[in-house]
PDB file of C-alpha atoms in Angstrom:
ATOM      1  CA  MET A   1       0.552 -17.353   6.485  1.00  0.00           C
ATOM      2  CA  ALA A   2       1.080 -13.630   5.894  1.00  0.00           C
ATOM      3  CA  ALA A   3       0.366 -14.007   2.169  1.00  0.00           C
ATOM      4  CA  GLU A   4      -2.980 -15.723   2.851  1.00  0.00           C
ATOM      5  CA  LYS A   5      -4.034 -12.967   5.253  1.00  0.00           C
ATOM      6  CA  TYR A   6      -2.830 -10.101   3.079  1.00  0.00           C
ATOM      7  CA  HIS A   7      -5.768  -9.731   0.721  1.00  0.00           C
ATOM      8  CA  PRO A   8      -8.648  -9.882   3.241  1.00  0.00           C
ATOM      9  CA  ALA A   9      -6.777  -7.928   5.951  1.00  0.00           C
ATOM     10  CA  ARG A  10      -5.108  -5.098   4.049  1.00  0.00           C
ATOM     11  CA  PRO A  11      -7.313  -2.070   3.319  1.00  0.00           C
ATOM     12  CA  SER A  12      -8.714  -1.417  -0.139  1.00  0.00           C
ATOM     13  CA  TYR A  13      -7.881   1.980  -1.589  1.00  0.00           C
ATOM     14  CA  PRO A  14     -10.794   4.417  -1.913  1.00  0.00           C
ATOM     15  CA  SER A  15     -12.654   4.772  -5.194  1.00  0.00           C
ATOM     16  CA  ALA A  16     -11.842   8.491  -5.209  1.00  0.00           C
ATOM     17  CA  LEU A  17      -8.143   7.651  -5.546  1.00  0.00           C
ATOM     18  CA  TYR A  18      -8.770   5.579  -8.673  1.00  0.00           C
ATOM     19  CA  ASP A  19     -11.047   8.287 -10.044  1.00  0.00           C
ATOM     20  CA  GLU A  20      -8.271  10.849  -9.629  1.00  0.00           C
ATOM     21  CA  LEU A  21      -5.716   8.479 -11.119  1.00  0.00           C
ATOM     22  CA  VAL A  22      -7.804   7.936 -14.249  1.00  0.00           C
ATOM     23  CA  LEU A  23      -8.767  11.599 -14.652  1.00  0.00           C
ATOM     24  CA  THR A  24      -5.328  13.124 -14.115  1.00  0.00           C
ATOM     25  CA  SER A  25      -3.534  10.468 -16.162  1.00  0.00           C
ATOM     26  CA  GLY A  26      -6.013  10.761 -19.030  1.00  0.00           C
ATOM     27  CA  LEU A  27      -6.489   7.006 -19.151  1.00  0.00           C
ATOM     28  CA  ARG A  28      -9.058   5.387 -21.415  1.00  0.00           C
ATOM     29  CA  PRO A  29     -10.518   1.865 -21.236  1.00  0.00           C
ATOM     30  CA  GLY A  30      -8.230  -0.557 -23.012  1.00  0.00           C
ATOM     31  CA  ASP A  31      -5.032   1.340 -22.190  1.00  0.00           C
ATOM     32  CA  SER A  32      -2.127  -0.890 -21.163  1.00  0.00           C
ATOM     33  CA  LEU A  33      -0.982  -0.585 -17.555  1.00  0.00           C
ATOM     34  CA  LEU A  34       2.055  -1.984 -15.763  1.00  0.00           C
ATOM     35  CA  GLU A  35       1.738  -2.567 -12.024  1.00  0.00           C
ATOM     36  CA  ILE A  36       4.963  -2.828 -10.052  1.00  0.00           C
ATOM     37  CA  GLY A  37       4.773  -5.078  -7.002  1.00  0.00           C
ATOM     38  CA  GLY A  38       1.086  -5.939  -7.282  1.00  0.00           C
ATOM     39  CA  GLY A  39       0.935  -8.046  -4.118  1.00  0.00           C
ATOM     40  CA  SER A  40      -2.309  -9.981  -3.801  1.00  0.00           C
ATOM     41  CA  GLY A  41      -4.026  -7.868  -6.451  1.00  0.00           C
ATOM     42  CA  LYS A  42      -5.745  -5.163  -4.401  1.00  0.00           C
ATOM     43  CA  ALA A  43      -5.180  -2.478  -7.028  1.00  0.00           C
ATOM     44  CA  THR A  44      -4.918  -4.936  -9.917  1.00  0.00           C
ATOM     45  CA  VAL A  45      -8.546  -6.000  -9.576  1.00  0.00           C
ATOM     46  CA  GLU A  46      -9.826  -2.425  -9.365  1.00  0.00           C
ATOM     47  CA  LEU A  47      -7.892  -1.310 -12.435  1.00  0.00           C
ATOM     48  CA  ALA A  48      -8.914  -4.389 -14.433  1.00  0.00           C
ATOM     49  CA  ARG A  49     -12.543  -3.795 -13.423  1.00  0.00           C
ATOM     50  CA  ARG A  50     -12.299  -0.309 -14.917  1.00  0.00           C
ATOM     51  CA  GLY A  51     -11.465  -1.781 -18.304  1.00  0.00           C
ATOM     52  CA  PHE A  52      -7.692  -1.419 -18.483  1.00  0.00           C
ATOM     53  CA  THR A  53      -5.321  -4.080 -19.758  1.00  0.00           C
ATOM     54  CA  ILE A  54      -2.922  -4.653 -16.876  1.00  0.00           C
ATOM     55  CA  THR A  55       0.241  -6.631 -16.291  1.00  0.00           C
ATOM     56  CA  SER A  56       1.154  -6.981 -12.619  1.00  0.00           C
ATOM     57  CA  VAL A  57       4.702  -7.953 -11.686  1.00  0.00           C
ATOM     58  CA  GLU A  58       4.964  -9.507  -8.208  1.00  0.00           C
ATOM     59  CA  LEU A  59       8.091 -11.035  -6.671  1.00  0.00           C
ATOM     60  CA  GLY A  60       6.445 -13.270  -4.048  1.00  0.00           C
ATOM     61  CA  HIS A  61       5.305 -16.662  -5.335  1.00  0.00           C
ATOM     62  CA  GLU A  62       2.483 -17.000  -2.780  1.00  0.00           C
ATOM     63  CA  LEU A  63       1.213 -13.468  -3.323  1.00  0.00           C
ATOM     64  CA  ALA A  64       1.396 -13.891  -7.093  1.00  0.00           C
ATOM     65  CA  ALA A  65      -0.677 -17.072  -6.884  1.00  0.00           C
ATOM     66  CA  ILE A  66      -3.307 -15.296  -4.779  1.00  0.00           C
ATOM     67  CA  ALA A  67      -3.332 -12.374  -7.211  1.00  0.00           C
ATOM     68  CA  ARG A  68      -3.864 -14.710 -10.169  1.00  0.00           C
ATOM     69  CA  ALA A  69      -6.898 -16.190  -8.439  1.00  0.00           C
ATOM     70  CA  ASN A  70      -8.247 -12.723  -7.669  1.00  0.00           C
ATOM     71  CA  VAL A  71      -7.904 -11.461 -11.247  1.00  0.00           C
ATOM     72  CA  ALA A  72      -9.159 -14.698 -12.832  1.00  0.00           C
ATOM     73  CA  PRO A  73     -12.526 -13.088 -13.770  1.00  0.00           C
ATOM     74  CA  PHE A  74     -10.687 -10.451 -15.819  1.00  0.00           C
ATOM     75  CA  PRO A  75      -9.134 -11.682 -19.091  1.00  0.00           C
ATOM     76  CA  ASN A  76      -7.516  -8.255 -19.467  1.00  0.00           C
ATOM     77  CA  ALA A  77      -5.269  -8.856 -16.415  1.00  0.00           C
ATOM     78  CA  GLU A  78      -2.186 -10.996 -16.022  1.00  0.00           C
ATOM     79  CA  VAL A  79       0.163 -11.585 -13.085  1.00  0.00           C
ATOM     80  CA  VAL A  80       3.863 -12.273 -13.637  1.00  0.00           C
ATOM     81  CA  CYS A  81       5.975 -13.665 -10.795  1.00  0.00           C
ATOM     82  CA  ALA A  82       9.341 -11.901 -11.104  1.00  0.00           C
ATOM     83  CA  ASP A  83      11.429  -9.180  -9.526  1.00  0.00           C
ATOM     84  CA  PHE A  84      10.750  -5.896 -11.270  1.00  0.00           C
ATOM     85  CA  GLU A  85      14.414  -4.889 -11.433  1.00  0.00           C
ATOM     86  CA  HIS A  86      15.242  -7.784 -13.782  1.00  0.00           C
ATOM     87  CA  TRP A  87      11.909  -8.478 -15.470  1.00  0.00           C
ATOM     88  CA  GLU A  88      11.503  -7.495 -19.130  1.00  0.00           C
ATOM     89  CA  PRO A  89       8.286  -7.369 -21.188  1.00  0.00           C
ATOM     90  CA  ALA A  90       8.024  -8.467 -24.801  1.00  0.00           C
ATOM     91  CA  PRO A  91      10.541  -6.661 -27.054  1.00  0.00           C
ATOM     92  CA  GLY A  92       9.399  -3.158 -27.917  1.00  0.00           C
ATOM     93  CA  MET A  93       6.525  -3.193 -25.427  1.00  0.00           C
ATOM     94  CA  THR A  94       5.778   0.029 -23.560  1.00  0.00           C
ATOM     95  CA  TYR A  95       2.859   0.928 -21.311  1.00  0.00           C
ATOM     96  CA  ASP A  96       0.427   3.823 -21.131  1.00  0.00           C
ATOM     97  CA  LEU A  97       0.975   4.017 -17.369  1.00  0.00           C
ATOM     98  CA  ALA A  98       3.110   2.342 -14.704  1.00  0.00           C
ATOM     99  CA  CYS A  99       1.938   2.303 -11.113  1.00  0.00           C
ATOM    100  CA  ALA A 100       2.995   1.024  -7.707  1.00  0.00           C
ATOM    101  CA  ALA A 101       0.554   0.699  -4.800  1.00  0.00           C
ATOM    102  CA  THR A 102       2.301   0.339  -1.422  1.00  0.00           C
ATOM    103  CA  SER A 103       5.276  -1.314  -3.088  1.00  0.00           C
ATOM    104  CA  TRP A 104       7.595   1.391  -4.446  1.00  0.00           C
ATOM    105  CA  HIS A 105       9.698   1.412  -1.249  1.00  0.00           C
ATOM    106  CA  TRP A 106      10.632  -2.236  -1.913  1.00  0.00           C
ATOM    107  CA  ILE A 107      12.105  -1.472  -5.356  1.00  0.00           C
ATOM    108  CA  ASP A 108      15.826  -0.671  -5.629  1.00  0.00           C
ATOM    109  CA  PRO A 109      16.010   3.141  -5.291  1.00  0.00           C
ATOM    110  CA  ALA A 110      19.114   3.259  -7.486  1.00  0.00           C
ATOM    111  CA  THR A 111      17.278   1.965 -10.541  1.00  0.00           C
ATOM    112  CA  ARG A 112      13.518   2.114  -9.990  1.00  0.00           C
ATOM    113  CA  TYR A 113      12.844   5.402 -11.793  1.00  0.00           C
ATOM    114  CA  ILE A 114      15.171   4.465 -14.662  1.00  0.00           C
ATOM    115  CA  LYS A 115      13.507   1.082 -15.127  1.00  0.00           C
ATOM    116  CA  ALA A 116       9.989   2.506 -14.875  1.00  0.00           C
ATOM    117  CA  ALA A 117      10.750   5.271 -17.375  1.00  0.00           C
ATOM    118  CA  SER A 118      12.110   2.741 -19.859  1.00  0.00           C
ATOM    119  CA  LEU A 119       8.778   0.893 -19.841  1.00  0.00           C
ATOM    120  CA  ILE A 120       6.418   3.895 -20.128  1.00  0.00           C
ATOM    121  CA  ARG A 121       5.582   5.454 -23.476  1.00  0.00           C
ATOM    122  CA  PRO A 122       6.960   8.999 -23.960  1.00  0.00           C
ATOM    123  CA  GLY A 123       4.773  11.426 -22.027  1.00  0.00           C
ATOM    124  CA  GLY A 124       3.072   8.571 -20.190  1.00  0.00           C
ATOM    125  CA  PRO A 125       2.434   8.753 -16.442  1.00  0.00           C
ATOM    126  CA  LEU A 126       3.977   7.048 -13.439  1.00  0.00           C
ATOM    127  CA  ALA A 127       1.605   6.761 -10.446  1.00  0.00           C
ATOM    128  CA  LEU A 128       2.751   5.980  -6.910  1.00  0.00           C
ATOM    129  CA  TRP A 129       0.754   5.690  -3.688  1.00  0.00           C
ATOM    130  CA  SER A 130       0.607   3.738  -0.452  1.00  0.00           C
ATOM    131  CA  ALA A 131      -1.623   3.162   2.562  1.00  0.00           C
ATOM    132  CA  GLN A 132      -0.215   4.536   5.818  1.00  0.00           C
ATOM    133  CA  HIS A 133      -1.607   4.901   9.315  1.00  0.00           C
ATOM    134  CA  VAL A 134      -2.923   8.394  10.120  1.00  0.00           C
ATOM    135  CA  PHE A 135      -4.408   9.764  13.323  1.00  0.00           C
ATOM    136  CA  PRO A 136      -7.312  12.209  12.929  1.00  0.00           C
ATOM    137  CA  GLU A 137      -8.908  14.224  15.699  1.00  0.00           C
ATOM    138  CA  GLY A 138     -11.477  11.930  17.286  1.00  0.00           C
ATOM    139  CA  GLY A 139      -9.735   8.821  16.002  1.00  0.00           C
ATOM    140  CA  ASP A 140      -9.482   5.587  17.935  1.00  0.00           C
ATOM    141  CA  PRO A 141      -7.340   6.149  21.072  1.00  0.00           C
ATOM    142  CA  ILE A 142      -6.169   2.544  21.307  1.00  0.00           C
ATOM    143  CA  PHE A 143      -3.060   3.166  19.220  1.00  0.00           C
ATOM    144  CA  ARG A 144      -1.609   5.607  21.734  1.00  0.00           C
ATOM    145  CA  GLU A 145      -2.899   3.604  24.688  1.00  0.00           C
ATOM    146  CA  ILE A 146      -1.194   0.403  23.515  1.00  0.00           C
ATOM    147  CA  GLN A 147       2.249   1.978  23.080  1.00  0.00           C
ATOM    148  CA  PRO A 148       3.430   1.047  26.622  1.00  0.00           C
ATOM    149  CA  VAL A 149       2.862  -2.609  25.701  1.00  0.00           C
ATOM    150  CA  TYR A 150       5.037  -2.229  22.596  1.00  0.00           C
ATOM    151  CA  GLU A 151       7.690  -0.649  24.822  1.00  0.00           C
ATOM    152  CA  GLU A 152       7.451  -3.527  27.317  1.00  0.00           C
ATOM    153  CA  ILE A 153       8.213  -6.071  24.601  1.00  0.00           C
ATOM    154  CA  GLY A 154      11.089  -3.980  23.241  1.00  0.00           C
ATOM    155  CA  ASP A 155       9.352  -2.720  20.126  1.00  0.00           C
ATOM    156  CA  GLY A 156       8.492   0.843  21.068  1.00  0.00           C
ATOM    157  CA  LEU A 157       8.448   3.770  18.689  1.00  0.00           C
ATOM    158  CA  PRO A 158      11.673   5.728  18.129  1.00  0.00           C
ATOM    159  CA  GLU A 159      11.905   9.199  19.621  1.00  0.00           C
ATOM    160  CA  THR A 160      11.617  10.712  16.150  1.00  0.00           C
ATOM    161  CA  ALA A 161       8.283   8.989  15.416  1.00  0.00           C
ATOM    162  CA  THR A 162       5.373  11.240  14.459  1.00  0.00           C
ATOM    163  CA  TRP A 163       1.593  10.823  14.578  1.00  0.00           C
ATOM    164  CA  ALA A 164       0.584  12.238  11.212  1.00  0.00           C
ATOM    165  CA  ARG A 165      -2.952  13.508  10.774  1.00  0.00           C
ATOM    166  CA  PRO A 166      -4.842  13.187   7.491  1.00  0.00           C
ATOM    167  CA  GLY A 167      -3.221  15.429   4.894  1.00  0.00           C
ATOM    168  CA  GLU A 168       0.091  15.548   6.755  1.00  0.00           C
ATOM    169  CA  LEU A 169       1.825  12.550   5.203  1.00  0.00           C
ATOM    170  CA  ALA A 170       5.073  13.391   3.443  1.00  0.00           C
ATOM    171  CA  ASP A 171       5.096  13.409  -0.333  1.00  0.00           C
ATOM    172  CA  HIS A 172       7.910  12.481  -2.713  1.00  0.00           C
ATOM    173  CA  ARG A 173       7.564  15.296  -5.229  1.00  0.00           C
ATOM    174  CA  ALA A 174      11.174  16.427  -4.757  1.00  0.00           C
ATOM    175  CA  GLU A 175      12.554  12.919  -5.232  1.00  0.00           C
ATOM    176  CA  ILE A 176      10.517  12.407  -8.398  1.00  0.00           C
ATOM    177  CA  GLU A 177      11.595  15.725  -9.879  1.00  0.00           C
ATOM    178  CA  GLU A 178      15.260  15.341  -8.909  1.00  0.00           C
ATOM    179  CA  ASN A 179      15.771  12.168 -10.932  1.00  0.00           C
ATOM    180  CA  GLY A 180      15.201  14.186 -14.125  1.00  0.00           C
ATOM    181  CA  LEU A 181      13.130  11.495 -15.837  1.00  0.00           C
ATOM    182  CA  PHE A 182       9.669  12.758 -14.869  1.00  0.00           C
ATOM    183  CA  ASP A 183       7.979  16.120 -14.493  1.00  0.00           C
ATOM    184  CA  SER A 184       4.497  17.662 -14.138  1.00  0.00           C
ATOM    185  CA  VAL A 185       4.101  16.007 -10.732  1.00  0.00           C
ATOM    186  CA  VAL A 186       0.589  16.071  -9.275  1.00  0.00           C
ATOM    187  CA  VAL A 187       0.084  15.189  -5.593  1.00  0.00           C
ATOM    188  CA  ARG A 188      -3.266  14.360  -3.976  1.00  0.00           C
ATOM    189  CA  HIS A 189      -4.071  13.212  -0.423  1.00  0.00           C
ATOM    190  CA  PHE A 190      -6.806  10.724   0.505  1.00  0.00           C
ATOM    191  CA  ASP A 191      -7.911   9.329   3.845  1.00  0.00           C
ATOM    192  CA  TRP A 192     -10.428   6.728   4.951  1.00  0.00           C
ATOM    193  CA  GLU A 193     -11.418   4.591   7.928  1.00  0.00           C
ATOM    194  CA  VAL A 194     -11.635   0.807   8.295  1.00  0.00           C
ATOM    195  CA  SER A 195     -13.412  -0.894  11.202  1.00  0.00           C
ATOM    196  CA  TYR A 196     -11.963  -4.229  12.368  1.00  0.00           C
ATOM    197  CA  ASP A 197     -13.068  -6.868  14.825  1.00  0.00           C
ATOM    198  CA  VAL A 198     -10.157  -8.068  16.935  1.00  0.00           C
ATOM    199  CA  ASP A 199      -9.376 -11.105  14.768  1.00  0.00           C
ATOM    200  CA  GLY A 200      -9.399  -8.987  11.629  1.00  0.00           C
ATOM    201  CA  TYR A 201      -7.121  -6.415  13.236  1.00  0.00           C
ATOM    202  CA  LEU A 202      -4.634  -9.024  14.413  1.00  0.00           C
ATOM    203  CA  ASP A 203      -4.659 -10.522  10.925  1.00  0.00           C
ATOM    204  CA  LEU A 204      -3.731  -7.057   9.640  1.00  0.00           C
ATOM    205  CA  LEU A 205      -0.809  -6.878  12.079  1.00  0.00           C
ATOM    206  CA  ASP A 206       0.314 -10.302  10.860  1.00  0.00           C
ATOM    207  CA  THR A 207       0.913  -8.798   7.402  1.00  0.00           C
ATOM    208  CA  PHE A 208       3.282  -6.076   8.671  1.00  0.00           C
ATOM    209  CA  SER A 209       6.986  -6.908   8.450  1.00  0.00           C
ATOM    210  CA  GLY A 210       7.714  -5.564  11.929  1.00  0.00           C
ATOM    211  CA  HIS A 211       5.153  -7.847  13.541  1.00  0.00           C
ATOM    212  CA  ILE A 212       6.191 -10.809  11.401  1.00  0.00           C
ATOM    213  CA  ALA A 213       9.750 -10.340  12.710  1.00  0.00           C
ATOM    214  CA  MET A 214       8.670 -10.364  16.364  1.00  0.00           C
ATOM    215  CA  ALA A 215       9.546 -13.314  18.589  1.00  0.00           C
ATOM    216  CA  LYS A 216       6.626 -15.567  19.460  1.00  0.00           C
ATOM    217  CA  TRP A 217       6.505 -14.327  23.059  1.00  0.00           C
ATOM    218  CA  GLN A 218       6.400 -10.702  21.897  1.00  0.00           C
ATOM    219  CA  ARG A 219       3.421 -11.327  19.591  1.00  0.00           C
ATOM    220  CA  GLU A 220       1.606 -13.363  22.216  1.00  0.00           C
ATOM    221  CA  GLN A 221       1.988 -10.677  24.882  1.00  0.00           C
ATOM    222  CA  LEU A 222       0.976  -7.883  22.525  1.00  0.00           C
ATOM    223  CA  TYR A 223      -1.948  -9.714  20.925  1.00  0.00           C
ATOM    224  CA  SER A 224      -3.266 -10.904  24.287  1.00  0.00           C
ATOM    225  CA  GLU A 225      -3.354  -7.322  25.548  1.00  0.00           C
ATOM    226  CA  ILE A 226      -5.068  -6.070  22.385  1.00  0.00           C
ATOM    227  CA  ARG A 227      -7.705  -8.806  22.756  1.00  0.00           C
ATOM    228  CA  ARG A 228      -8.288  -7.876  26.382  1.00  0.00           C
ATOM    229  CA  ARG A 229      -8.742  -4.189  25.625  1.00  0.00           C
ATOM    230  CA  VAL A 230     -11.032  -4.730  22.647  1.00  0.00           C
ATOM    231  CA  ALA A 231     -13.174  -7.174  24.644  1.00  0.00           C
ATOM    232  CA  GLU A 232     -13.833  -4.383  27.170  1.00  0.00           C
ATOM    233  CA  ARG A 233     -15.278  -2.122  24.480  1.00  0.00           C
ATOM    234  CA  PRO A 234     -19.046  -2.085  23.952  1.00  0.00           C
ATOM    235  CA  GLU A 235     -18.645  -2.316  20.160  1.00  0.00           C
ATOM    236  CA  ARG A 236     -15.650  -4.711  20.399  1.00  0.00           C
ATOM    237  CA  ARG A 237     -14.034  -3.146  17.340  1.00  0.00           C
ATOM    238  CA  ILE A 238     -11.004  -1.045  16.398  1.00  0.00           C
ATOM    239  CA  ARG A 239     -11.193   1.920  14.020  1.00  0.00           C
ATOM    240  CA  ARG A 240      -8.017   2.442  12.015  1.00  0.00           C
ATOM    241  CA  HIS A 241      -7.570   5.441   9.737  1.00  0.00           C
ATOM    242  CA  PHE A 242      -5.455   5.248   6.610  1.00  0.00           C
ATOM    243  CA  GLY A 243      -3.960   7.925   4.415  1.00  0.00           C
ATOM    244  CA  ALA A 244      -2.581   7.731   0.902  1.00  0.00           C
ATOM    245  CA  VAL A 245      -0.545  10.248  -1.052  1.00  0.00           C
ATOM    246  CA  LEU A 246      -1.105   9.765  -4.767  1.00  0.00           C
ATOM    247  CA  HIS A 247       1.740  10.970  -6.993  1.00  0.00           C
ATOM    248  CA  ILE A 248       1.270  11.203 -10.752  1.00  0.00           C
ATOM    249  CA  ALA A 249       4.219  12.311 -12.893  1.00  0.00           C
ATOM    250  CA  ARG A 250       4.808  12.399 -16.636  1.00  0.00           C
ATOM    251  CA  ARG A 251       7.743  10.745 -18.336  1.00  0.00           C
ATOM    252  CA  ARG A 252       9.813  13.384 -20.115  1.00  0.00           C
ATOM    253  CA  ASN A 253       9.782  13.097 -23.902  1.00  0.00           C
TER     254      ASN A 253
END
């Protein structure tokens, strides 16, 4: 169920992020790209549409099948169902860029930079980014207002939780530089807003691992309260703001 909801519910990344990725990486149409953990093909489609040859490696069988359907119009894109840590391309194959969109945290931290570096041509870039919830001034208040309900069902935020505003998300420059395989790290912040009706928003929650893990009674209590609150709004919608931190680093020669 989560796999089917993933593509329509998850936010698309802004065009400005792809523009920056192409410009800073020096990519040209026809360059070969490797996508790590491509999911349902959100980024895969956008990169294929821009004329790049892309191989997307996705572990989940259902997500990989959805991604194949989404990239079907693009003969320059392929989706491989495999775990990145053990997958190998054709002998001698390297890529002009490797990227991971909201997936890098799932890859084994002990080997992910080593494996990525081995598949990128010397001097080629590694690009990492993800979509995270941010809370701008004037943003939708429902996220703070609904926290007591999360606490009631035993899924409240930890005391150390923060409410990051746009531009305040942590970056991973230090981690990238410390591994010694990449340098020339460029970091750029992006933020955007998505408006959801209540069904669309609940579909989004159904793709988050924390909500998937909830007991049925927890989800029912939470979702019922969200529906009630949204129904009381004149516009009957929820505005959710997202932020992404784009990292682009060069493989050392």
